[in-house]
CSV table of N, CA, C and O in Angstrom, one decimal:
chain,number,residue,atom,x,y,z
U,1,MET,N,69.6,70.9,19.9
U,1,MET,CA,70.7,69.9,21.5
U,1,MET,C,69.3,69.7,22.7
U,1,MET,O,68.9,70.9,22.9
U,2,THR,N,70.3,68.9,22.9
U,2,THR,CA,69.5,68.1,23.9
U,2,THR,C,70.1,68.2,25.6
U,2,THR,O,71.9,68.3,25.5
U,3,VAL,N,69.7,68.8,26.5
U,3,VAL,CA,70.1,69.1,27.7
U,3,VAL,C,70.5,67.6,28.4
U,3,VAL,O,69.4,66.4,29.0
U,4,ASN,N,71.4,67.4,28.8
U,4,ASN,CA,71.7,65.9,30.4
U,4,ASN,C,72.7,66.8,31.4
U,4,ASN,O,72.3,65.8,32.0
U,5,HIS,N,72.8,68.2,31.1
U,5,HIS,CA,73.9,68.6,32.9
U,5,HIS,C,72.8,69.4,33.1
U,5,HIS,O,72.9,70.3,32.7
U,6,GLY,N,72.8,69.8,34.4
U,6,GLY,CA,72.6,71.0,34.6
U,6,GLY,C,72.6,71.6,36.0
U,6,GLY,O,72.2,70.2,36.7
U,7,PHE,N,72.2,72.8,36.6
U,7,PHE,CA,72.1,72.8,37.6
U,7,PHE,C,71.7,75.0,38.0
U,7,PHE,O,71.4,75.3,36.8
U,8,HIS,N,70.5,75.1,38.9
U,8,HIS,CA,70.4,76.2,39.4
U,8,HIS,C,70.8,76.8,40.7
U,8,HIS,O,71.4,75.7,41.6
U,9,ALA,N,71.7,77.5,40.2
U,9,ALA,CA,72.0,78.2,41.7
U,9,ALA,C,71.8,79.5,42.6
U,9,ALA,O,71.1,79.8,41.3
U,10,THR,N,71.6,79.8,43.2
U,10,THR,CA,71.0,81.0,44.1
U,10,THR,C,72.6,81.8,44.8
U,10,THR,O,73.3,80.5,46.0
U,11,MET,N,72.4,82.9,44.5
U,11,MET,CA,74.3,83.2,45.0
U,11,MET,C,73.8,84.7,46.0
U,11,MET,O,72.9,85.8,45.1
U,12,THR,N,74.5,85.2,46.4
U,12,THR,CA,74.1,86.3,47.2
U,12,THR,C,75.3,87.6,46.6
U,12,THR,O,76.4,87.3,47.4
U,13,ALA,N,74.8,89.0,46.6
U,13,ALA,CA,76.1,89.2,46.4
U,13,ALA,C,76.4,90.5,47.4
U,13,ALA,O,75.5,90.3,48.4
U,14,GLN,N,77.4,90.8,47.0
U,14,GLN,CA,77.7,91.6,48.9
U,14,GLN,C,77.2,93.1,48.6
U,14,GLN,O,76.3,93.5,47.4
U,15,PRO,N,76.6,93.7,49.5
U,15,PRO,CA,75.7,95.1,50.2
U,15,PRO,C,75.2,95.5,48.1
U,15,PRO,O,76.5,96.2,48.6
U,16,GLY,N,74.4,96.5,47.4
U,16,GLY,CA,74.0,96.9,46.8
U,16,GLY,C,75.1,95.8,45.3
U,16,GLY,O,75.4,97.2,44.4
U,17,ARG,N,76.0,95.1,44.7
U,17,ARG,CA,75.9,94.7,44.0
U,17,ARG,C,75.7,94.0,42.8
U,17,ARG,O,76.8,93.4,42.5
U,18,GLY,N,74.6,94.1,43.6
U,18,GLY,CA,73.2,93.1,42.7
U,18,GLY,C,73.2,93.0,41.3
U,18,GLY,O,73.8,92.5,40.6
U,19,ASP,N,73.5,94.1,41.3
U,19,ASP,CA,73.2,95.2,39.4
U,19,ASP,C,74.2,94.5,38.8
U,19,ASP,O,75.0,93.9,37.3
U,20,GLU,N,75.6,94.5,39.3
U,20,GLU,CA,77.0,94.0,39.0
U,20,GLU,C,77.2,92.9,38.8
U,20,GLU,O,77.5,92.1,38.2
U,21,VAL,N,76.1,92.5,39.5
U,21,VAL,CA,77.1,90.5,39.3
U,21,VAL,C,76.0,90.1,38.5
U,21,VAL,O,75.8,90.2,37.5
U,22,VAL,N,74.8,90.8,38.1
U,22,VAL,CA,73.7,90.7,37.1
U,22,VAL,C,74.3,91.3,36.1
U,22,VAL,O,74.5,90.3,34.8
U,23,LYS,N,75.3,91.5,35.3
U,23,LYS,CA,75.9,92.6,34.5
U,23,LYS,C,77.2,91.1,34.1
U,23,LYS,O,77.0,90.9,33.1
U,24,LEU,N,77.9,91.2,35.5
U,24,LEU,CA,79.0,90.0,34.8
U,24,LEU,C,77.9,88.5,34.2
U,24,LEU,O,78.5,87.9,33.9
U,25,LEU,N,77.0,87.8,35.4
U,25,LEU,CA,76.8,86.5,34.3
U,25,LEU,C,75.7,86.9,33.0
U,25,LEU,O,75.9,86.1,32.4
U,26,LEU,N,75.7,88.2,32.6
U,26,LEU,CA,74.8,87.9,31.1
U,26,LEU,C,76.2,88.4,30.4
U,26,LEU,O,76.0,88.4,29.2
U,27,GLU,N,77.7,88.6,30.5
U,27,GLU,CA,78.4,88.7,29.5
U,27,GLU,C,79.3,87.5,30.3
U,27,GLU,O,80.9,87.2,29.5
U,28,ALA,N,79.1,86.5,30.4
U,28,ALA,CA,79.9,85.1,30.9
U,28,ALA,C,80.3,84.4,30.1
U,28,ALA,O,80.3,84.2,28.7
U,29,PRO,N,81.5,83.8,29.8
U,29,PRO,CA,82.4,83.5,28.6
U,29,PRO,C,81.5,82.4,28.0
U,29,PRO,O,81.5,81.8,26.9
U,30,SER,N,80.4,81.7,29.0
U,30,SER,CA,80.0,80.4,28.4
U,30,SER,C,78.3,80.7,27.6
U,30,SER,O,77.9,79.9,26.9
U,31,LEU,N,78.5,81.7,27.3
U,31,LEU,CA,77.1,82.2,27.2
U,31,LEU,C,76.9,82.0,24.9
U,31,LEU,O,75.7,81.2,24.3
U,32,PRO,N,78.7,82.4,24.7
U,32,PRO,CA,78.7,81.4,23.7
U,32,PRO,C,78.7,80.3,23.0
U,32,PRO,O,79.3,79.8,21.7
U,33,HIS,N,79.1,79.6,24.5
U,33,HIS,CA,79.8,78.3,23.9
U,33,HIS,C,78.4,77.4,23.7
U,33,HIS,O,77.8,77.3,24.0
U,34,PRO,N,78.5,76.5,22.7
U,34,PRO,CA,77.5,75.9,21.8
U,34,PRO,C,77.7,74.9,22.7
U,34,PRO,O,76.2,74.2,23.1
U,35,ASP,N,78.0,73.8,24.3
U,35,ASP,CA,77.6,73.4,24.5
U,35,ASP,C,76.5,74.0,26.1
U,35,ASP,O,76.2,73.1,27.0
U,36,CYS,N,76.9,75.0,25.7
U,36,CYS,CA,75.6,75.5,27.0
U,36,CYS,C,74.3,75.8,26.6
U,36,CYS,O,74.2,77.3,25.7
U,37,VAL,N,73.7,75.5,26.4
U,37,VAL,CA,72.3,75.7,25.5
U,37,VAL,C,70.9,76.2,26.0
U,37,VAL,O,70.6,76.9,25.6
U,38,VAL,N,71.3,76.4,27.8
U,38,VAL,CA,70.4,77.4,29.1
U,38,VAL,C,71.2,78.0,29.5
U,38,VAL,O,72.2,77.3,30.0
U,39,PHE,N,70.7,79.2,30.1
U,39,PHE,CA,71.9,80.3,30.5
U,39,PHE,C,70.5,81.2,31.1
U,39,PHE,O,70.5,82.1,30.2
U,40,LEU,N,70.1,81.2,31.9
U,40,LEU,CA,68.7,82.1,32.2
U,40,LEU,C,69.4,82.8,33.5
U,40,LEU,O,70.1,82.2,34.8
U,41,VAL,N,69.0,84.2,33.4
U,41,VAL,CA,69.9,85.0,34.7
U,41,VAL,C,68.7,85.4,35.5
U,41,VAL,O,68.1,85.9,34.8
U,42,GLY,N,68.6,85.2,37.1
U,42,GLY,CA,67.0,85.7,37.4
U,42,GLY,C,67.6,86.8,38.5
U,42,GLY,O,68.7,86.7,39.2
U,43,ARG,N,66.6,87.8,39.6
U,43,ARG,CA,66.5,88.2,40.4
U,43,ARG,C,65.8,88.1,41.3
U,43,ARG,O,65.0,87.8,41.0
U,44,SER,N,65.6,88.2,43.0
U,44,SER,CA,65.2,88.4,43.6
U,44,SER,C,63.6,89.6,43.6
U,44,SER,O,65.2,90.2,43.7
U,45,ALA,N,62.8,88.8,43.6
U,45,ALA,CA,61.8,90.1,43.8
U,45,ALA,C,62.1,91.1,44.9
U,45,ALA,O,62.1,92.5,45.1
U,46,GLY,N,62.2,90.1,46.0
U,46,GLY,CA,62.6,91.2,47.7
U,46,GLY,C,63.5,90.7,48.2
U,46,GLY,O,63.7,92.6,48.8
U,47,ASN,N,64.9,91.3,47.3
U,47,ASN,CA,66.3,91.4,47.8
U,47,ASN,C,66.6,91.3,46.1
U,47,ASN,O,66.6,90.6,45.7
U,48,PRO,N,66.7,92.7,45.5
U,48,PRO,CA,67.8,92.4,44.2
U,48,PRO,C,69.1,92.5,44.5
U,48,PRO,O,70.1,92.0,43.7
U,49,ASP,N,69.6,91.6,45.3
U,49,ASP,CA,71.6,91.2,45.5
U,49,ASP,C,71.3,89.8,45.8
U,49,ASP,O,72.3,88.7,45.7
U,50,VAL,N,70.2,89.3,46.2
U,50,VAL,CA,70.2,87.2,45.7
U,50,VAL,C,69.6,87.2,44.1
U,50,VAL,O,69.3,88.0,43.9
U,51,VAL,N,70.6,87.0,43.7
U,51,VAL,CA,70.6,86.1,42.0
U,51,VAL,C,70.6,84.7,41.8
U,51,VAL,O,70.9,83.7,42.6
U,52,HIS,N,69.7,84.6,41.1
U,52,HIS,CA,69.4,83.6,40.7
U,52,HIS,C,70.0,82.9,39.1
U,52,HIS,O,70.2,83.7,38.8
U,53,VAL,N,70.8,81.5,38.5
U,53,VAL,CA,71.6,81.1,37.4
U,53,VAL,C,70.8,79.6,37.0
U,53,VAL,O,70.8,78.9,38.2
U,54,THR,N,70.3,79.4,36.0
U,54,THR,CA,69.8,78.0,35.4
U,54,THR,C,71.0,78.0,34.9
U,54,THR,O,70.5,78.2,33.7
U,55,GLU,N,71.6,76.4,34.7
U,55,GLU,CA,72.1,76.2,33.3
U,55,GLU,C,71.8,74.9,32.7
U,55,GLU,O,71.2,74.4,33.7
U,56,GLY,N,71.7,74.8,31.4
U,56,GLY,CA,72.1,73.1,31.0
U,56,GLY,C,73.2,73.3,30.1
U,56,GLY,O,72.8,73.8,29.2
U,57,TRP,N,73.4,71.8,30.5
U,57,TRP,CA,74.9,71.6,29.4
U,57,TRP,C,74.0,71.0,29.0
U,57,TRP,O,73.0,69.1,28.8
U,58,THR,N,74.8,70.6,26.9
U,58,THR,CA,75.1,69.3,26.4
U,58,THR,C,75.1,67.4,27.0
U,58,THR,O,75.0,66.8,27.2
U,59,SER,N,76.3,67.8,28.2
U,59,SER,CA,77.2,67.0,29.0
U,59,SER,C,77.7,66.8,30.6
U,59,SER,O,77.9,68.6,30.2
U,60,ARG,N,77.5,66.6,31.4
U,60,ARG,CA,78.2,66.5,32.6
U,60,ARG,C,80.1,67.1,32.1
U,60,ARG,O,80.8,68.2,32.8
U,61,GLU,N,80.9,66.0,30.5
U,61,GLU,CA,81.8,66.6,31.2
U,61,GLU,C,82.1,67.9,29.7
U,61,GLU,O,83.0,68.5,30.2
U,62,ALA,N,81.6,68.7,29.4
U,62,ALA,CA,81.8,69.5,28.4
U,62,ALA,C,81.0,70.1,29.7
U,62,ALA,O,82.4,71.8,29.7
U,63,HIS,N,80.7,70.6,31.0
U,63,HIS,CA,80.3,71.5,31.7
U,63,HIS,C,82.0,71.4,32.2
U,63,HIS,O,82.9,72.7,32.7
U,64,GLY,N,82.0,70.7,32.7
U,64,GLY,CA,83.3,70.3,33.6
U,64,GLY,C,84.6,70.6,33.0
U,64,GLY,O,85.6,71.8,33.0
U,65,ALA,N,84.9,70.4,31.2
U,65,ALA,CA,85.9,70.7,30.3
U,65,ALA,C,85.6,72.7,30.5
U,65,ALA,O,86.8,73.4,30.4
U,66,PHE,N,84.7,73.1,30.1
U,66,PHE,CA,84.6,74.2,30.0
U,66,PHE,C,84.9,74.7,31.2
U,66,PHE,O,85.9,76.0,31.3
U,67,PHE,N,84.9,74.5,32.3
U,67,PHE,CA,84.6,75.1,33.3
U,67,PHE,C,85.9,74.8,33.9
U,67,PHE,O,86.4,75.8,34.9
U,68,GLY,N,87.4,74.5,33.6
U,68,GLY,CA,88.6,74.1,33.8
U,68,GLY,C,89.4,74.6,32.5
U,68,GLY,O,89.8,75.3,33.1
U,69,SER,N,88.5,75.9,31.9
U,69,SER,CA,89.2,76.8,30.6
U,69,SER,C,89.5,77.9,31.2
U,69,SER,O,89.2,78.1,32.8
U,70,GLU,N,90.9,78.4,31.4
U,70,GLU,CA,91.2,80.4,31.6
U,70,GLU,C,90.5,81.3,31.5
U,70,GLU,O,90.2,81.6,32.6
U,71,PRO,N,89.3,81.4,30.4
U,71,PRO,CA,88.4,82.0,30.7
U,71,PRO,C,87.6,82.0,31.7
U,71,PRO,O,87.1,82.4,32.1
U,72,ALA,N,87.1,80.7,32.2
U,72,ALA,CA,86.2,80.1,33.2
U,72,ALA,C,86.1,80.8,34.1
U,72,ALA,O,85.9,80.9,35.3
U,73,GLN,N,87.9,80.5,34.3
U,73,GLN,CA,88.5,80.2,36.2
U,73,GLN,C,88.0,81.8,36.6
U,73,GLN,O,88.8,81.8,37.5
U,74,ALA,N,88.2,82.1,35.3
U,74,ALA,CA,89.4,84.1,35.8
U,74,ALA,C,87.6,84.6,35.9
U,74,ALA,O,87.2,85.4,36.5
U,75,PHE,N,86.3,84.0,34.9
U,75,PHE,CA,84.9,85.0,35.2
U,75,PHE,C,84.8,83.7,36.7
U,75,PHE,O,83.9,85.5,37.9
U,76,VAL,N,84.7,82.9,37.1
U,76,VAL,CA,84.2,82.5,38.1
U,76,VAL,C,84.8,83.5,39.8
U,76,VAL,O,84.9,84.4,41.0
U,77,ALA,N,86.4,83.5,38.8
U,77,ALA,CA,87.0,84.5,40.7
U,77,ALA,C,86.5,85.9,40.2
U,77,ALA,O,86.4,86.3,41.3
U,78,ALA,N,86.3,86.2,39.0
U,78,ALA,CA,85.3,88.2,39.0
U,78,ALA,C,84.1,88.0,39.6
U,78,ALA,O,84.1,88.5,40.9
U,79,LEU,N,83.5,86.8,39.4
U,79,LEU,CA,82.2,86.5,40.1
U,79,LEU,C,82.4,86.8,42.0
U,79,LEU,O,81.9,87.5,42.7
U,80,GLN,N,83.5,85.9,41.9
U,80,GLN,CA,83.2,85.7,44.0
U,80,GLN,C,84.1,86.7,44.0
U,80,GLN,O,83.2,87.0,45.3
U,81,ALA,N,84.3,87.5,43.4
U,81,ALA,CA,85.0,89.0,44.7
U,81,ALA,C,83.8,89.8,44.6
U,81,ALA,O,83.4,90.3,45.7
U,82,LEU,N,82.4,89.5,44.1
U,82,LEU,CA,81.3,90.8,44.2
U,82,LEU,C,80.4,89.3,45.4
U,82,LEU,O,79.0,90.3,45.7
U,83,LEU,N,80.1,88.4,45.6
U,83,LEU,CA,79.2,88.1,46.6
U,83,LEU,C,79.7,87.5,48.5
U,83,LEU,O,81.3,87.7,48.2
U,84,THR,N,78.9,87.2,48.6
U,84,THR,CA,79.4,87.0,49.9
U,84,THR,C,78.2,86.0,50.2
U,84,THR,O,77.2,85.9,49.2
U,85,GLY,N,79.0,85.1,51.8
U,85,GLY,CA,79.0,84.5,51.5
U,85,GLY,C,78.3,82.8,50.9
U,85,GLY,O,79.2,83.3,50.2
U,86,GLU,N,78.1,82.2,51.3
U,86,GLU,CA,78.1,80.3,50.7
U,86,GLU,C,77.1,80.4,49.4
U,86,GLU,O,75.5,81.2,49.8
U,87,SER,N,77.1,79.7,48.2
U,87,SER,CA,76.1,80.2,47.3
U,87,SER,C,75.3,78.5,47.2
U,87,SER,O,76.0,77.4,47.4
U,88,GLY,N,74.0,78.2,46.8
U,88,GLY,CA,73.3,77.3,46.5
U,88,GLY,C,73.8,77.2,45.7
U,88,GLY,O,72.5,77.7,44.2
U,89,TYR,N,73.3,75.6,45.0
U,89,TYR,CA,73.9,74.9,43.9
U,89,TYR,C,72.8,73.2,44.0
U,89,TYR,O,72.4,72.4,45.5
U,90,SER,N,71.8,73.6,43.8
U,90,SER,CA,71.1,72.2,43.2
U,90,SER,C,71.1,71.7,42.1
U,90,SER,O,71.0,72.5,41.3
U,91,ASP,N,71.1,70.2,41.6
U,91,ASP,CA,70.9,69.8,40.2
U,91,ASP,C,69.7,70.3,39.8
U,91,ASP,O,68.8,69.7,40.5
U,92,GLU,N,70.0,70.0,38.5
U,92,GLU,CA,68.7,70.4,37.6
U,92,GLU,C,68.3,70.6,36.1
U,92,GLU,O,70.0,70.0,35.8
U,93,VAL,N,67.8,69.6,35.3
U,93,VAL,CA,68.2,69.3,33.9
U,93,VAL,C,67.1,69.6,33.7
U,93,VAL,O,66.0,69.8,33.3
U,94,PRO,N,68.1,71.6,33.0
U,94,PRO,CA,65.9,71.9,31.6
U,94,PRO,C,65.4,71.3,31.5
U,94,PRO,O,66.5,70.9,30.4
U,95,VAL,N,64.4,70.9,30.8
U,95,VAL,CA,63.3,70.1,29.6
U,95,VAL,C,62.2,70.9,28.9
U,95,VAL,O,62.3,70.5,28.4
U,96,GLY,N,62.4,72.1,29.5
U,96,GLY,CA,61.6,73.1,27.7
U,96,GLY,C,60.5,73.7,29.0
U,96,GLY,O,60.9,74.7,30.5
U,97,GLY,N,59.9,75.0,28.0
U,97,GLY,CA,59.8,75.8,29.0
U,97,GLY,C,59.7,77.3,27.7
U,97,GLY,O,60.1,77.0,26.4
U,98,LYS,N,60.0,77.8,28.2
U,98,LYS,CA,59.7,79.4,27.5
U,98,LYS,C,60.7,80.1,27.9
U,98,LYS,O,60.4,80.9,29.4
U,99,ALA,N,61.7,81.4,27.5
U,99,ALA,CA,62.0,82.5,28.1
U,99,ALA,C,62.5,83.4,27.0
U,99,ALA,O,62.8,82.9,25.6
U,100,ALA,N,61.8,84.6,26.4
U,100,ALA,CA,61.5,85.6,25.6
U,100,ALA,C,61.7,86.6,26.3
U,100,ALA,O,61.4,87.6,27.1
U,101,PHE,N,62.7,88.0,25.8
U,101,PHE,CA,63.5,89.0,26.7
U,101,PHE,C,63.3,89.9,26.0
U,101,PHE,O,64.1,89.7,24.2
Protein backbone atom coordinates (compact mmCIF):
# COMPACT_ATOMS: atom_id res chain seq x y z
CA MET A 1 0.00 0.00 0.00
CA THR A 2 1.33 3.45 -0.88
CA VAL A 3 1.57 6.26 1.64
CA ASN A 4 0.59 9.58 0.06
CA HIS A 5 -0.15 11.66 3.16
CA GLY A 6 1.36 11.77 6.61
CA PHE A 7 2.62 13.83 9.48
CA HIS A 8 4.79 13.80 12.54
CA ALA A 9 3.34 15.11 15.81
CA THR A 10 5.03 15.99 19.07
CA MET A 11 2.82 16.44 22.10
CA THR A 12 3.41 16.97 25.79
CA ALA A 13 1.36 15.14 28.40
CA GLN A 14 0.33 16.77 31.61
CA PRO A 15 3.08 16.13 34.18
CA GLY A 16 3.34 12.43 34.98
CA ARG A 17 0.68 11.39 32.43
CA GLY A 18 2.96 10.29 29.60
CA ASP A 19 2.16 6.62 30.19
CA GLU A 20 -1.56 7.35 29.80
CA VAL A 21 -0.96 9.21 26.54
CA VAL A 22 1.12 6.34 25.14
CA LYS A 23 -1.47 3.75 26.22
CA LEU A 24 -4.29 5.74 24.58
CA LEU A 25 -2.31 6.21 21.37
CA LEU A 26 -1.50 2.50 21.16
CA GLU A 27 -5.24 1.81 21.34
CA ALA A 28 -6.08 4.45 18.68
CA PRO A 29 -9.06 3.61 16.47
CA SER A 30 -6.92 4.34 13.40
CA LEU A 31 -4.65 1.34 14.05
CA PRO A 32 -7.00 -1.23 12.50
CA HIS A 33 -8.09 1.23 9.77
CA PRO A 34 -6.93 -0.07 6.36
CA ASP A 35 -5.97 3.41 5.07
CA CYS A 36 -3.65 4.06 8.03
CA VAL A 37 -0.52 2.20 6.97
CA VAL A 38 2.01 3.78 9.37
CA PHE A 39 1.33 4.60 13.02
CA LEU A 40 4.40 4.80 15.23
CA VAL A 41 4.47 6.05 18.81
CA GLY A 42 7.69 7.10 20.53
CA ARG A 43 8.84 9.00 23.60
CA SER A 44 11.54 11.46 24.42
CA ALA A 45 14.44 9.77 26.16
CA GLY A 46 14.91 12.83 28.38
CA ASN A 47 11.28 13.63 29.20
CA PRO A 48 8.79 10.75 29.37
CA ASP A 49 5.89 13.21 29.08
CA VAL A 50 6.93 14.18 25.54
CA VAL A 51 5.37 11.80 23.03
CA HIS A 52 5.91 11.56 19.26
CA VAL A 53 3.58 10.07 16.67
CA THR A 54 4.32 9.41 12.99
CA GLU A 55 1.36 8.58 10.77
CA GLY A 56 1.12 7.59 7.12
CA TRP A 57 -2.17 7.34 5.22
CA THR A 58 -3.09 6.24 1.72
CA SER A 59 -4.45 9.75 1.02
CA ARG A 60 -5.25 13.10 2.60
CA GLU A 61 -8.93 12.38 1.92
CA ALA A 62 -8.85 9.04 3.77
CA HIS A 63 -7.17 10.72 6.74
CA GLY A 64 -9.72 13.55 6.76
CA ALA A 65 -12.68 11.19 6.45
CA PHE A 66 -11.44 9.06 9.32
CA PHE A 67 -10.79 12.00 11.64
CA GLY A 68 -14.25 13.35 10.88
CA SER A 69 -15.79 10.15 12.25
CA GLU A 70 -17.37 9.86 15.69
CA PRO A 71 -14.83 7.31 17.04
CA ALA A 72 -11.94 9.53 15.96
CA GLN A 73 -13.50 12.64 17.50
CA ALA A 74 -14.00 10.80 20.80
CA PHE A 75 -10.38 9.62 20.65
CA VAL A 76 -9.09 13.15 20.01
CA ALA A 77 -11.16 14.54 22.90
CA ALA A 78 -9.76 11.88 25.27
CA LEU A 79 -6.23 12.59 24.08
CA GLN A 80 -6.59 16.37 24.40
CA ALA A 81 -7.69 15.95 28.02
CA LEU A 82 -4.28 14.42 28.82
CA LEU A 83 -2.15 17.04 27.05
CA THR A 84 -0.76 20.41 27.96
CA GLY A 85 0.31 23.23 25.66
CA GLU A 86 0.22 23.18 21.89
CA SER A 87 1.18 20.06 19.99
CA GLY A 88 3.63 20.47 17.13
CA TYR A 89 2.86 19.03 13.71
CA SER A 90 4.95 18.80 10.56
CA ASP A 91 4.01 17.25 7.27
CA GLU A 92 5.80 14.04 6.54
CA VAL A 93 5.30 11.22 4.08
CA PRO A 94 6.90 8.03 5.39
CA VAL A 95 8.72 6.33 2.51
CA GLY A 96 10.19 3.22 4.09
CA GLY A 97 12.30 1.81 6.83
CA LYS A 98 11.79 -0.76 9.51
CA ALA A 99 9.87 -1.11 12.72
CA ALA A 100 10.02 -4.29 14.75
CA PHE A 101 8.65 -4.49 18.29
